[in-house]
CSV table of N, CA and C and ligand atoms in Angstrom, one decimal:
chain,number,residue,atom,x,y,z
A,291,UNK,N,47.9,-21.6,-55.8
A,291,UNK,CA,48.5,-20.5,-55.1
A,291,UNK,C,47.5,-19.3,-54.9
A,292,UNK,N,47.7,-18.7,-53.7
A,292,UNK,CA,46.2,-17.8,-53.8
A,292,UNK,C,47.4,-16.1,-53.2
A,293,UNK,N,47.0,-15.5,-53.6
A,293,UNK,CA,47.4,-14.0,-53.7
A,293,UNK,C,46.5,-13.2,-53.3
A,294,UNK,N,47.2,-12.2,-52.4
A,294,UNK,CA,45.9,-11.6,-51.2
A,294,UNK,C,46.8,-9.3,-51.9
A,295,UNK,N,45.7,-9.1,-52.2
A,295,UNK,CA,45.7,-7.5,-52.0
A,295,UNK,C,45.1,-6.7,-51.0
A,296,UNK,N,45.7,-6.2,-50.3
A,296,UNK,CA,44.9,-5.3,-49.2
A,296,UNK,C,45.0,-4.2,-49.1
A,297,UNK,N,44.1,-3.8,-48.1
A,297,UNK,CA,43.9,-2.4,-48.4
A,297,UNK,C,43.2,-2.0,-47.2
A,298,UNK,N,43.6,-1.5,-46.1
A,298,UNK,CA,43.3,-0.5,-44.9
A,298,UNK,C,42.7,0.4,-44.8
A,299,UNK,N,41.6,1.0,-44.4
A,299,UNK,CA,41.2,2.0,-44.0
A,299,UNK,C,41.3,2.1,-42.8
A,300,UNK,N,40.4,3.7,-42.3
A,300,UNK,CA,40.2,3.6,-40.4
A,300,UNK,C,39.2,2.2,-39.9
A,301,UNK,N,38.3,2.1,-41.2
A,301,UNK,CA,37.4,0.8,-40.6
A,301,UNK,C,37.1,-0.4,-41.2
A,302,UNK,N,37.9,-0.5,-42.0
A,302,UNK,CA,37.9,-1.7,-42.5
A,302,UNK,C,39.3,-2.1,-43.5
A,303,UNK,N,39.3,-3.6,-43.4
A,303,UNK,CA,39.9,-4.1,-44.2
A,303,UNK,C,39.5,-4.8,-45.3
A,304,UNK,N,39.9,-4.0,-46.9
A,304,UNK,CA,39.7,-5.2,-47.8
A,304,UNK,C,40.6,-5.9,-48.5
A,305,UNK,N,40.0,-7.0,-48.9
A,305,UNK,CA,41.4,-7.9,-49.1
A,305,UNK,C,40.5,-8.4,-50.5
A,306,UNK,N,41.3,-8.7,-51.3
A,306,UNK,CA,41.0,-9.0,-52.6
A,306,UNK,C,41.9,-10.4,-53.1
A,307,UNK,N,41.1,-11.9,-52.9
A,307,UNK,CA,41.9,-12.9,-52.7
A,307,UNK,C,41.8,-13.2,-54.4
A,308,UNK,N,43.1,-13.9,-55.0
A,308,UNK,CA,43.1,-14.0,-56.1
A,308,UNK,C,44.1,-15.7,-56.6
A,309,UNK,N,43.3,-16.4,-56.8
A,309,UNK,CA,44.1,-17.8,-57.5
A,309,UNK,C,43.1,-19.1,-56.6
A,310,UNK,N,43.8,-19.6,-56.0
A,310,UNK,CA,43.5,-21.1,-56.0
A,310,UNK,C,43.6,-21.3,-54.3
A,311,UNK,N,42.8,-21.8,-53.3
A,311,UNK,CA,42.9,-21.7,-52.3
A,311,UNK,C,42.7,-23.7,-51.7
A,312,UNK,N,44.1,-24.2,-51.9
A,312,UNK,CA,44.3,-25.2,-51.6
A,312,UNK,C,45.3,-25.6,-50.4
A,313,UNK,N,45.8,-27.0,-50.7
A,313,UNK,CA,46.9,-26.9,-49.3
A,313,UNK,C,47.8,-25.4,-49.6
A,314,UNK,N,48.5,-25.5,-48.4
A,314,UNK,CA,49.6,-24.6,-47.8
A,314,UNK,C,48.9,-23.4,-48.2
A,315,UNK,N,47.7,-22.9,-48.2
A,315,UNK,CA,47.4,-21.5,-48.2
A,315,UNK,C,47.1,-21.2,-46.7
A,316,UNK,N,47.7,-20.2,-45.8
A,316,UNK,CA,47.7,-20.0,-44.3
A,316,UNK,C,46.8,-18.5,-44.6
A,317,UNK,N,45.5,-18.6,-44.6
A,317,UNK,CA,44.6,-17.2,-44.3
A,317,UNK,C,45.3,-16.2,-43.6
A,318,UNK,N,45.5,-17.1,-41.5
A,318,UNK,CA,45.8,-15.9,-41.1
A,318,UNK,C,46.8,-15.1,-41.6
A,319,UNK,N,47.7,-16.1,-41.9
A,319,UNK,CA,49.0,-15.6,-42.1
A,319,UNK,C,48.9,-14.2,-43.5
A,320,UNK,N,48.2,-14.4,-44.5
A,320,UNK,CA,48.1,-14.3,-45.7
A,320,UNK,C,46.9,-12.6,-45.7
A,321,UNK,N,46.0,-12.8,-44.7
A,321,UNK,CA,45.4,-11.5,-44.4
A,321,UNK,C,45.8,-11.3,-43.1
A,322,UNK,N,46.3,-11.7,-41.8
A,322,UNK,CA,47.3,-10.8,-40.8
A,322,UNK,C,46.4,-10.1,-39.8
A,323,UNK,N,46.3,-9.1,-39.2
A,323,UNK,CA,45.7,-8.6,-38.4
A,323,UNK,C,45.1,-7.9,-38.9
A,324,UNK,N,44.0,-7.1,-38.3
A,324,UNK,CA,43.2,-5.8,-39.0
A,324,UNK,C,42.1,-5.2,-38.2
A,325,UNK,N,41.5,-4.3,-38.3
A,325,UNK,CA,41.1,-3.1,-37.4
A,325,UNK,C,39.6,-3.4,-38.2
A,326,UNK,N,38.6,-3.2,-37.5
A,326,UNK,CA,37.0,-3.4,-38.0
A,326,UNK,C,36.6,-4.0,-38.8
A,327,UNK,N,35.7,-4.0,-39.8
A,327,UNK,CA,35.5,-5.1,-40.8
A,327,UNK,C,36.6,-5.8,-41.5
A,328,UNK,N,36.1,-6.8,-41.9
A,328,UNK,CA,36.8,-7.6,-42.9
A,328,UNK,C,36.0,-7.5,-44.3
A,329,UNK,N,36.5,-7.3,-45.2
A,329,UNK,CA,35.7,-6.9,-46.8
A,329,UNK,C,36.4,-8.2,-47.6
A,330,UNK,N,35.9,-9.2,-47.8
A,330,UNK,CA,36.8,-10.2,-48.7
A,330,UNK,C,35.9,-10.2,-50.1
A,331,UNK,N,37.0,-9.7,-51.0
A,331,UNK,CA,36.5,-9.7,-52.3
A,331,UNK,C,37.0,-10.9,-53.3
A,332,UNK,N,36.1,-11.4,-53.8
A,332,UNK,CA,36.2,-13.4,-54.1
A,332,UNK,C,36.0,-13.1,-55.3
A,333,UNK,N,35.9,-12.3,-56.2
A,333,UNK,CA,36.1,-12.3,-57.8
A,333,UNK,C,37.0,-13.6,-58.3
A,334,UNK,N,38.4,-13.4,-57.4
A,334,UNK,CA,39.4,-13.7,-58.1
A,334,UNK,C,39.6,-15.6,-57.9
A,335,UNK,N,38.8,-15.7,-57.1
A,335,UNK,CA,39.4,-17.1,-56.7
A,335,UNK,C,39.0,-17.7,-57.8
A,336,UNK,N,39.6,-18.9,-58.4
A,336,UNK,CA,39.1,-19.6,-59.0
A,336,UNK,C,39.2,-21.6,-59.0
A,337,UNK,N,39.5,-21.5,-57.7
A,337,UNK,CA,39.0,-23.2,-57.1
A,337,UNK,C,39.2,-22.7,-55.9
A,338,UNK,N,38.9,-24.3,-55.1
A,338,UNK,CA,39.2,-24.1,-53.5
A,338,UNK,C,39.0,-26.0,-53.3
A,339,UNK,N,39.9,-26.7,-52.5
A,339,UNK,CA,39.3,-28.2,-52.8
A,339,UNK,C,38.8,-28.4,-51.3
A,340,UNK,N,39.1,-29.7,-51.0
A,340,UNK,CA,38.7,-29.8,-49.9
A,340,UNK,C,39.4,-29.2,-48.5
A,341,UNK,N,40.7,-29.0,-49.1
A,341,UNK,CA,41.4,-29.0,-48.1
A,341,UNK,C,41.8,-27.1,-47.2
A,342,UNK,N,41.1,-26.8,-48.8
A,342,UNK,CA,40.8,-25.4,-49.0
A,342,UNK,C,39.9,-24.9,-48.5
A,343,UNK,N,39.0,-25.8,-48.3
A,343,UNK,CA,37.2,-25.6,-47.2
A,343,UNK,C,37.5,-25.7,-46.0
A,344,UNK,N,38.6,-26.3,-45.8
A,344,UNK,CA,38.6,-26.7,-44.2
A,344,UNK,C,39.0,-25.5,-43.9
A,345,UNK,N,40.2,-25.0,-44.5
A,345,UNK,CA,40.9,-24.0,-44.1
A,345,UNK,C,40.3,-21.9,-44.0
A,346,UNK,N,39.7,-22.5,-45.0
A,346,UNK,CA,38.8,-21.7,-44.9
A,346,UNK,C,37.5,-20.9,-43.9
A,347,UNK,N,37.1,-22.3,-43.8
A,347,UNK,CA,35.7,-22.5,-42.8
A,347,UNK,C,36.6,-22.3,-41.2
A,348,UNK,N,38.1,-22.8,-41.0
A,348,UNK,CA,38.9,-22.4,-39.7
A,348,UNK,C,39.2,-20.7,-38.9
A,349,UNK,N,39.3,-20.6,-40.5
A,349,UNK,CA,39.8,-18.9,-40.6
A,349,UNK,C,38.4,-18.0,-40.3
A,350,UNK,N,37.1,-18.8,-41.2
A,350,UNK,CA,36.3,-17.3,-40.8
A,350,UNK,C,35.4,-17.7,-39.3
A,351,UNK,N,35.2,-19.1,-39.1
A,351,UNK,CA,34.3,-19.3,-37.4
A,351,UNK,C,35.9,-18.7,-36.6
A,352,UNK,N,37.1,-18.6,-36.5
A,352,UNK,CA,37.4,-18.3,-35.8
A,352,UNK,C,37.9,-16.8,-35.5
A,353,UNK,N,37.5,-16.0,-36.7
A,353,UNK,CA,37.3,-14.7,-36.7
A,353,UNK,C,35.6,-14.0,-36.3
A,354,UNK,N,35.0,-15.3,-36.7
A,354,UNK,CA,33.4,-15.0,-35.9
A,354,UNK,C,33.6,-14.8,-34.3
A,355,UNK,N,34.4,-16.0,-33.9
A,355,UNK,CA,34.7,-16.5,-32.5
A,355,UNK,C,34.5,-15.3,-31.5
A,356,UNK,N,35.8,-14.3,-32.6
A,356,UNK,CA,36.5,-13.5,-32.2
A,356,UNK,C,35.3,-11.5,-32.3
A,357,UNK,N,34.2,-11.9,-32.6
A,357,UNK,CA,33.4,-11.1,-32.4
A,357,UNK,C,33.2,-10.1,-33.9
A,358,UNK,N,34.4,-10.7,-35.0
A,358,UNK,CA,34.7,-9.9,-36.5
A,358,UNK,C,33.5,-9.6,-37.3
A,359,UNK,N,33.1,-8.3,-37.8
A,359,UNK,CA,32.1,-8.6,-38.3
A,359,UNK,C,33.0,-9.0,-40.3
A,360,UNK,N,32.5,-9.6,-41.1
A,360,UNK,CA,33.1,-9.9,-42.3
A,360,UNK,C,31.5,-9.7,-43.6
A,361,UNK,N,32.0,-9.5,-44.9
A,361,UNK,CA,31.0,-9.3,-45.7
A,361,UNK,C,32.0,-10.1,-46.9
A,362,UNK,N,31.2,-10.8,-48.0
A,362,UNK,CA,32.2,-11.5,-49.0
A,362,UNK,C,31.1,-10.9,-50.3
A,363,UNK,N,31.9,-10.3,-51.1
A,363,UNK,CA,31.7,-9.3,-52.4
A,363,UNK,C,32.2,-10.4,-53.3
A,364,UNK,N,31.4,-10.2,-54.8
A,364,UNK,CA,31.5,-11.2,-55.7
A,364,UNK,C,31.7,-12.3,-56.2
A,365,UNK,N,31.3,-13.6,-55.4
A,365,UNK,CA,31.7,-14.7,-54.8
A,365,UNK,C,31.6,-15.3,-56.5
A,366,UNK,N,32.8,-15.5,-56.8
A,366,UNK,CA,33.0,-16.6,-57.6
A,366,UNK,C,32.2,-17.5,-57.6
A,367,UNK,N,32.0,-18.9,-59.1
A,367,UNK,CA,31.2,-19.8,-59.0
A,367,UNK,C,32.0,-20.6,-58.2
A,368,UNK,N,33.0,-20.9,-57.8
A,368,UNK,CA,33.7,-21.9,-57.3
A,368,UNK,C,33.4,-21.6,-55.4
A,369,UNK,N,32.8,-20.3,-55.0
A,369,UNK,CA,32.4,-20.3,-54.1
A,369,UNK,C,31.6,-20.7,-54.0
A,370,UNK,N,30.8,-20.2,-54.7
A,370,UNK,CA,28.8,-19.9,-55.1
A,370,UNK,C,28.7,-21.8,-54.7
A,371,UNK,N,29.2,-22.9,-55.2
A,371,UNK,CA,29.4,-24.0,-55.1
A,371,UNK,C,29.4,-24.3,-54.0
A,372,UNK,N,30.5,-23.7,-53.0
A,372,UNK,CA,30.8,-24.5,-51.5
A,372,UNK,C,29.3,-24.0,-50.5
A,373,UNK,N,29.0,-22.9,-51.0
A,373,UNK,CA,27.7,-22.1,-50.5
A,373,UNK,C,26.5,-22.7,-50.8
A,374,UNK,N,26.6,-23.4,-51.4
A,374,UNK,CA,25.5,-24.2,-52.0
A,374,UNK,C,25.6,-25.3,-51.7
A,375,UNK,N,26.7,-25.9,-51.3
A,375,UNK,CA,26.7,-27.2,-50.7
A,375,UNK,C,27.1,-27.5,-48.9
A,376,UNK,N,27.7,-26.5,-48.3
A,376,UNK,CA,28.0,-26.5,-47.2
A,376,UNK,C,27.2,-25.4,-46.5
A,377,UNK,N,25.9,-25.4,-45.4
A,377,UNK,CA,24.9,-24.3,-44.9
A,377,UNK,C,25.5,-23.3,-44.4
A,378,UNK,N,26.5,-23.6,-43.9
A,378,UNK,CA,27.5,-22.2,-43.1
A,378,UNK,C,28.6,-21.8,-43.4
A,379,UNK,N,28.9,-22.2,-44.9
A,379,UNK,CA,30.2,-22.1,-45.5
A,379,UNK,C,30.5,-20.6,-45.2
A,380,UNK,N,29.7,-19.9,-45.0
A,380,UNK,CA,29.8,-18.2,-45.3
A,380,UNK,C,30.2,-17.7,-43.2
A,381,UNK,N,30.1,-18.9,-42.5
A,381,UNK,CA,30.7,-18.9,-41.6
A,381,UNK,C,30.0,-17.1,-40.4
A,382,UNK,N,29.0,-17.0,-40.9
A,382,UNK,CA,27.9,-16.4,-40.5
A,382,UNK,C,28.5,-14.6,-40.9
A,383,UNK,N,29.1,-14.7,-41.9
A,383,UNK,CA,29.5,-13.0,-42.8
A,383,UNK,C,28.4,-13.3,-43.7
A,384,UNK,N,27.9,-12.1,-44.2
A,384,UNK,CA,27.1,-11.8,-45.2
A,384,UNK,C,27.6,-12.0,-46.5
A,385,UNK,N,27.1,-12.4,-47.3
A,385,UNK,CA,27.4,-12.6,-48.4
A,385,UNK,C,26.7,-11.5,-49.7
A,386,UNK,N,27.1,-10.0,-49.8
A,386,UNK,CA,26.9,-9.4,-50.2
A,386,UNK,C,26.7,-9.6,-51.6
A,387,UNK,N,27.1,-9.6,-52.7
A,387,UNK,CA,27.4,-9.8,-54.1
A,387,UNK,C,27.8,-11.2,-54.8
A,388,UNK,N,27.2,-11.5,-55.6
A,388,UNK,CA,27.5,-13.1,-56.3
A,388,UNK,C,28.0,-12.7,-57.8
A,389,UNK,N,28.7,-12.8,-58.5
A,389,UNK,CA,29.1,-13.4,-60.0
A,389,UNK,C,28.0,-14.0,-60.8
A,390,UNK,N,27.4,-13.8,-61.8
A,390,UNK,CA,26.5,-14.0,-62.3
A,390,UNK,C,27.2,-14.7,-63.8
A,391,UNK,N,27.5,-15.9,-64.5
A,391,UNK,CA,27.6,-16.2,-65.5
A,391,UNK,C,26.2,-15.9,-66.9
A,392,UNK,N,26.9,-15.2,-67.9
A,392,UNK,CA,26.1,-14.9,-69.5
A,392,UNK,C,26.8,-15.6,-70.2
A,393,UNK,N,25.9,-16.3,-71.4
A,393,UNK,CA,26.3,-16.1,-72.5
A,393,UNK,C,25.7,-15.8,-73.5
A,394,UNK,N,25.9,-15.2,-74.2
A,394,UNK,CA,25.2,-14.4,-75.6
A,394,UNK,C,24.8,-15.7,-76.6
A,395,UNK,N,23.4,-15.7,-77.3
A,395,UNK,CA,23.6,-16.6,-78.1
A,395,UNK,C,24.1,-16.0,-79.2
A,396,UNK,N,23.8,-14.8,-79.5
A,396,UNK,CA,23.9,-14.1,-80.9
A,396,UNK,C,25.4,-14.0,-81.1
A,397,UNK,N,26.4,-13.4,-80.3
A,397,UNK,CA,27.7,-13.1,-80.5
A,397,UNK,C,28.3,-14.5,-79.8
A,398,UNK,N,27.6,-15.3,-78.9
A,398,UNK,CA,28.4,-16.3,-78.6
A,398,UNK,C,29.8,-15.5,-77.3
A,399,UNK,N,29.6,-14.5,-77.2
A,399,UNK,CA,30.8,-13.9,-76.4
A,399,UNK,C,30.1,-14.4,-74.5
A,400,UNK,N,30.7,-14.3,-73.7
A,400,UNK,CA,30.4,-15.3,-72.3
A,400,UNK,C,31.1,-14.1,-71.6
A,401,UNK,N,30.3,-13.6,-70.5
A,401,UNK,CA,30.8,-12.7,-69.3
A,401,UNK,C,30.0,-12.9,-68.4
A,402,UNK,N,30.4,-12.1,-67.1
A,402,UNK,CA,30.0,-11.9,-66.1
A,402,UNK,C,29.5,-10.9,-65.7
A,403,UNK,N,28.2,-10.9,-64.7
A,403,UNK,CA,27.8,-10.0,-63.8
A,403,UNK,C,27.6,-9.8,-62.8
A,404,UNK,N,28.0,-8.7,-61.6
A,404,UNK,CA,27.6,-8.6,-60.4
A,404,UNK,C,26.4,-8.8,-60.0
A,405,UNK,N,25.6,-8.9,-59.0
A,405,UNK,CA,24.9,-8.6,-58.3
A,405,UNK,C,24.6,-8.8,-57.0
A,406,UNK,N,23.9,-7.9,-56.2
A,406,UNK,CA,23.6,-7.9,-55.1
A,406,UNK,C,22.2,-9.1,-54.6
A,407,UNK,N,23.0,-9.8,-53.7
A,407,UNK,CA,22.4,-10.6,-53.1
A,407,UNK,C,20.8,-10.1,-52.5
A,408,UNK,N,21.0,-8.7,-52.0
A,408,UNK,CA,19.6,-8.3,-51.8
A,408,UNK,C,18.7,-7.7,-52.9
A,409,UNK,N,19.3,-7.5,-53.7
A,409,UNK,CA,18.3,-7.2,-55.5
A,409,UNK,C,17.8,-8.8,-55.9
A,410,UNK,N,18.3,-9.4,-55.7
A,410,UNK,CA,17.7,-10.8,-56.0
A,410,UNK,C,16.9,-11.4,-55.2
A,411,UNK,N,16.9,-10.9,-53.8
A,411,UNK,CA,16.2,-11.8,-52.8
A,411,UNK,C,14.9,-10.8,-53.4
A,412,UNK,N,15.2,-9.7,-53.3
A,412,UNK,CA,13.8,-8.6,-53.3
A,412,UNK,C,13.0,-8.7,-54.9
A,413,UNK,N,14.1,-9.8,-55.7
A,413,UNK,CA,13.3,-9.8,-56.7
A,413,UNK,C,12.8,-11.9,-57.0
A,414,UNK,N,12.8,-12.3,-55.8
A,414,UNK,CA,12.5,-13.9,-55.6
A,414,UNK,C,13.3,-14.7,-56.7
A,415,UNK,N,14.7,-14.1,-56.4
A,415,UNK,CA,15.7,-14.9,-57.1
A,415,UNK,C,15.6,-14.9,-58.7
A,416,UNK,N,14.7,-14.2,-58.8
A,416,UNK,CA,15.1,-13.8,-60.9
A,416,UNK,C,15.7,-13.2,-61.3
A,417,UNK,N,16.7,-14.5,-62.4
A,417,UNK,CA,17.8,-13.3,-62.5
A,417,UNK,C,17.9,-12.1,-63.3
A,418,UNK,N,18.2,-11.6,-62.9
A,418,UNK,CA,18.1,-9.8,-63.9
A,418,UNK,C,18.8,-10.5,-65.3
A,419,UNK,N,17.8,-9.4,-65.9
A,419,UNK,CA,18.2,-9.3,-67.5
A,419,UNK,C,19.3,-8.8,-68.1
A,420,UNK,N,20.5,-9.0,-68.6
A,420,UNK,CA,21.7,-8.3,-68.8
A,420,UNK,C,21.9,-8.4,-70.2
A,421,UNK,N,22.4,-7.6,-70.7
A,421,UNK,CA,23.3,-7.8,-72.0
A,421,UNK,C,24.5,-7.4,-72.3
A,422,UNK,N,24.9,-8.2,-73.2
A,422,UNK,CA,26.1,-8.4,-73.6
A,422,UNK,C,26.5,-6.6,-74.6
A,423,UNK,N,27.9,-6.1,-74.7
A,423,UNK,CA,27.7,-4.9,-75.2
A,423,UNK,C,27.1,-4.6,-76.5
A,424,UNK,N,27.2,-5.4,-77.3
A,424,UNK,CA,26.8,-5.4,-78.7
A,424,UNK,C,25.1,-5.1,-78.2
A,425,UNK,N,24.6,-4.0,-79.5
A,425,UNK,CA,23.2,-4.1,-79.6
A,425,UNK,C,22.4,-5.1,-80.3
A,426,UNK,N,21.0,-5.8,-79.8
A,426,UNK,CA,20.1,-6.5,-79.8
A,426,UNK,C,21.1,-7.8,-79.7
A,427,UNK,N,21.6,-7.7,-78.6
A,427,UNK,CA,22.2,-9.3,-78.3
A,427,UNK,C,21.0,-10.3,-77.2
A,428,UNK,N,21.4,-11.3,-77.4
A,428,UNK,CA,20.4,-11.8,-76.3
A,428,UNK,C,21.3,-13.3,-75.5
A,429,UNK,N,21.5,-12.4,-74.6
A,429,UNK,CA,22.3,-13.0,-73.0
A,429,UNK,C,21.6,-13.6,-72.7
A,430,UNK,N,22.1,-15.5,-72.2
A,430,UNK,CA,21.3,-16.3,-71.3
A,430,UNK,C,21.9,-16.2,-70.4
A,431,UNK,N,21.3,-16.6,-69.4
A,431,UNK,CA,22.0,-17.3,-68.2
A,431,UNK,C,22.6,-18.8,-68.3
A,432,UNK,N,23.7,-18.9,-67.9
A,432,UNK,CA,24.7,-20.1,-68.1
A,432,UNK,C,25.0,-20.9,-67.1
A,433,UNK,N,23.4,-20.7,-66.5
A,433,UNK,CA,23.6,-22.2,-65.2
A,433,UNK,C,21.8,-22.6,-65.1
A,434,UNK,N,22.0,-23.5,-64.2
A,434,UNK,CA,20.7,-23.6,-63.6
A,434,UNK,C,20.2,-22.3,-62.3
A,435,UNK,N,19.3,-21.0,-62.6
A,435,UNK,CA,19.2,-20.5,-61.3
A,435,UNK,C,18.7,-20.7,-60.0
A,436,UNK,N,18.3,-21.9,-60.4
A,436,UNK,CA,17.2,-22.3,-59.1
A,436,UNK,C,18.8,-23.4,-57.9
A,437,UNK,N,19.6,-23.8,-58.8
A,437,UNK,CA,20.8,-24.6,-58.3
A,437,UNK,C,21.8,-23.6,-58.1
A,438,UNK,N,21.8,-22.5,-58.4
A,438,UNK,CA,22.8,-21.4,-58.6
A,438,UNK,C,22.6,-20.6,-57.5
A,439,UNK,N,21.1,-20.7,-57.4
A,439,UNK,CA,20.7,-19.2,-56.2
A,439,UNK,C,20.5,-20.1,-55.1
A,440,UNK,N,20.6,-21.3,-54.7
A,440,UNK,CA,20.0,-22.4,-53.8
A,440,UNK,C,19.9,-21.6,-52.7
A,441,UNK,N,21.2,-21.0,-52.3
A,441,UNK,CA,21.7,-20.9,-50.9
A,441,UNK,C,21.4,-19.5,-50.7
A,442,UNK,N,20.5,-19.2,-51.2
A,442,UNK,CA,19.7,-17.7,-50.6
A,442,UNK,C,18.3,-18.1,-50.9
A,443,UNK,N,17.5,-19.2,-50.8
A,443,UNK,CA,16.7,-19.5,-50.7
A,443,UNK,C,16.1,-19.7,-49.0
A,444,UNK,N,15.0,-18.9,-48.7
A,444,UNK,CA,14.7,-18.9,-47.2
A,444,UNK,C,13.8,-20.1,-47.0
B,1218,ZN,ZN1,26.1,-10.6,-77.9
């Protein structure tokens, strides 16, 4: 089940999608009309299957179609995935911000971080150095980055 928050301004819309984006999720229906940008913030999703791609990839070429400009903020790894496997999943919106998985080896504690897709391009996809809050912790990264960043590779 997927759960939409929104939020209007004079120029944009953001919408903050949250759960599972499978059958019977209806986009249009679920984000509705809206005035200038589209801001879709992807923190919250946490799957999408196939049928969820389709529906997805319907919703944003046909909001392209329609001249929309769109940006997608914190893309979950469950996106980060479809983006990595499908070349236009992002259905030609920018993909502003990715989710970055840590895990600490010292505390063993596992979070996340933002970052901007253009701090990483401008730094040839290395991933920033983060830590976890405790002092002298030492944070790995908890994927492969080279399979992780694929799809901002030029
Ligand atoms: Zn730690």
């Amino acid at each position: 089940m997927l759960t939409v928050n929104k939020q209007q301004t004079d120029h944009r819309l953001e919408v903050e999608l949250n759960g599972t984006i499978e059958e019977n999720v209806n986009l249009d229906q679920l984000i509705g009309p809206f005035e200038g940008e589209l801001i879709v913030k992807c923190r919250g999703i946490t799957r999408i299957n196939s049928v969820g791609v389709k529906t997805w990839m319907r919703y944003f070429q046909n909001i392209k179609a329609q001249g929309k400009i769109f940006k997608f903020i914190d893309c979950s790894h469950p996106i980060i995935e479809q983006l990595n496997m499908i070349s236009n999943f992002a259905c030609g919106g920018e993909v502003v911000s990715v989710l970055l998985p840590f895990s600490c080896l010292k505390c063993q504690s596992e979070f996340i971080a933002s970052s901007k897709t253009s701090d990483l391009k401008a730094n040839h996809l290395k991933i920033p150095a983060v830590k976890c809050e405790k002092p002298e912790c030492a944070a790995q990264f908890d994927d492969d980055p080279e399979e992780y960043l694929y799809f901002l590779e030029e």
